[in-house]
Amino acid sequence: MNIRPRLRAIADLVPHSQNIADIGTDHGYLPLYLLQWGRIPNAIAADVSAGSLKKASALIEQNNMSHVIETRLGNGLSVLSAGEVDTIVIAGMGGVLISEILQQGEKVARSASTLILQPMIGQEELRRWLIQNQYRIQDEDLVKESNRIYEIIVAVPDEEVKEYENEIYYEIGLSWITKKHPLLREWLEKKIRGLKDLIKGLEKGQIDVVAARLREAQEKLRQYEEVDSCHIK
Ligand SMILES: C[S@@+](CC[C@H](N)C(=O)[O-])C[C@H]1O[C@@H](n2cnc3c(N)ncnc32)[C@H](O)[C@@H]1O
């Protein structure tokens, strides 16, 4: 089975030979792909939606994988017990929802060795939540699919983790800078363009609220341009 680049990039981050749970599996593409390529011995594919899980079960059966992929219906991590899996994947949801799932299933989340998270929005909020809740961001990736760049975060429990001194790193993944990620320049340029457009729009307004928002956006633009010019030449 072939999967699209976003899911493929998530799959590439799953450590070999580990038991995984894919929370919010929808069609079940990710566990199926990992099993078919022999990357993992078995998997739990879970979803809160009975309709999604039905689709996943049908595809799993069709691919003769029912003996190694178990489907479970339920909310977030409530379908797992602590220590049951090494790796938890939560992909294709908002960052705030992902953090709520981790918060509600705290014992289970903390018992896993690796969390692979792919927030569609709310990436900053998720990074902040992870670090404030003793998870270290071990790795981050960017992947382009259909002209959109997606962010992936790999987090591990770590009680010693420290908050970032520079706030901008809750938005701009530090791992992308460290490993000079080939998509970082394009990702930054998109963000910088968005901020410039926002500033232009705000500059046309006159009221005080707009002025405060304008200063905020200008400061953010300065930080983005600093990262762009200092770190990825
Ligand atoms: C957009 S799909 C993403 C599917 C797949 N993970 C991916 O990245 O392509 C989101 C899936 O998450 C499921 N979902 C949403 N909230 C959930 C929750 N609290 N617990 C489990 N699954 C949830 C939805 O039913 C849906 O199937």
mmCIF file of C-alpha atoms and ligand atoms in Angstrom, residues 6-7 10 22-27 29-30 46-49 52-53 55 74-77 89-93 97 101 104 118 120, ligand 1:
data_model
loop_
_atom_site.group_PDB
_atom_site.id
_atom_site.type_symbol
_atom_site.label_atom_id
_atom_site.label_comp_id
_atom_site.label_asym_id
_atom_site.label_seq_id
_atom_site.Cartn_x
_atom_site.Cartn_y
_atom_site.Cartn_z
ATOM 1 C CA ARG A 6 2.426 13.471 5.192
ATOM 2 C CA LEU A 7 1.599 9.991 6.534
ATOM 3 C CA ILE A 10 5.034 10.236 10.160
ATOM 4 C CA ASP A 22 -2.561 5.171 16.160
ATOM 5 C CA ILE A 23 -5.138 7.364 17.888
ATOM 6 C CA GLY A 24 -7.608 8.873 15.407
ATOM 7 C CA THR A 25 -6.619 6.344 12.763
ATOM 8 C CA ASP A 26 -9.551 7.105 10.407
ATOM 9 C CA HIS A 27 -8.926 4.711 7.453
ATOM 10 C CA TYR A 29 -3.618 3.764 6.570
ATOM 11 C CA LEU A 30 -0.679 4.386 8.910
ATOM 12 C CA ALA A 46 -8.241 3.515 17.468
ATOM 13 C CA ASP A 47 -10.827 6.127 16.696
ATOM 14 C CA VAL A 48 -13.666 7.900 18.483
ATOM 15 C CA SER A 49 -15.852 7.594 15.390
ATOM 16 C CA SER A 52 -14.034 5.743 10.779
ATOM 17 C CA LEU A 53 -13.253 2.565 12.643
ATOM 18 C CA LYS A 55 -13.598 1.892 7.345
ATOM 19 C CA GLY A 74 -13.135 5.143 22.012
ATOM 20 C CA ASN A 75 -12.064 8.634 22.992
ATOM 21 C CA GLY A 76 -8.350 9.448 22.897
ATOM 22 C CA LEU A 77 -6.081 7.321 25.076
ATOM 23 C CA VAL A 89 0.783 8.480 17.123
ATOM 24 C CA ILE A 90 -1.826 11.255 17.120
ATOM 25 C CA ALA A 91 -2.026 12.884 13.698
ATOM 26 C CA GLY A 92 -4.281 15.066 11.617
ATOM 27 C CA MET A 93 -5.973 16.910 14.521
ATOM 28 C CA LEU A 97 -7.159 18.691 20.852
ATOM 29 C CA ILE A 101 -6.044 13.914 24.596
ATOM 30 C CA GLN A 104 -6.882 13.249 29.748
ATOM 31 C CA GLN A 118 1.124 15.883 13.785
ATOM 32 C CA MET A 120 -2.760 20.606 11.610
HETATM 33 C C1 LIG B 1 -8.523 14.173 9.978
HETATM 34 S S1 LIG B 1 -8.584 12.556 10.582
HETATM 35 C C2 LIG B 1 -6.868 12.130 10.641
HETATM 36 C C3 LIG B 1 -6.655 10.705 10.285
HETATM 37 C C4 LIG B 1 -5.214 10.224 10.364
HETATM 38 N N1 LIG B 1 -4.736 10.208 11.731
HETATM 39 C C5 LIG B 1 -4.340 11.099 9.512
HETATM 40 O O1 LIG B 1 -3.491 11.823 10.064
HETATM 41 O O2 LIG B 1 -4.488 11.078 8.291
HETATM 42 C C6 LIG B 1 -8.947 12.777 12.300
HETATM 43 C C7 LIG B 1 -9.446 11.483 12.946
HETATM 44 O O3 LIG B 1 -9.368 11.646 14.352
HETATM 45 C C8 LIG B 1 -10.524 11.107 14.953
HETATM 46 N N2 LIG B 1 -10.650 11.741 16.266
HETATM 47 C C9 LIG B 1 -11.005 13.018 16.555
HETATM 48 N N3 LIG B 1 -11.018 13.212 17.883
HETATM 49 C C10 LIG B 1 -10.654 12.031 18.454
HETATM 50 C C11 LIG B 1 -10.503 11.593 19.793
HETATM 51 N N4 LIG B 1 -10.718 12.405 20.833
HETATM 52 N N5 LIG B 1 -10.126 10.316 20.011
HETATM 53 C C12 LIG B 1 -9.902 9.456 18.981
HETATM 54 N N6 LIG B 1 -10.052 9.818 17.686
HETATM 55 C C13 LIG B 1 -10.427 11.090 17.424
HETATM 56 C C14 LIG B 1 -11.620 11.425 13.956
HETATM 57 O O4 LIG B 1 -12.750 10.590 14.125
HETATM 58 C C15 LIG B 1 -10.906 11.206 12.617
HETATM 59 O O5 LIG B 1 -11.042 9.862 12.180
#
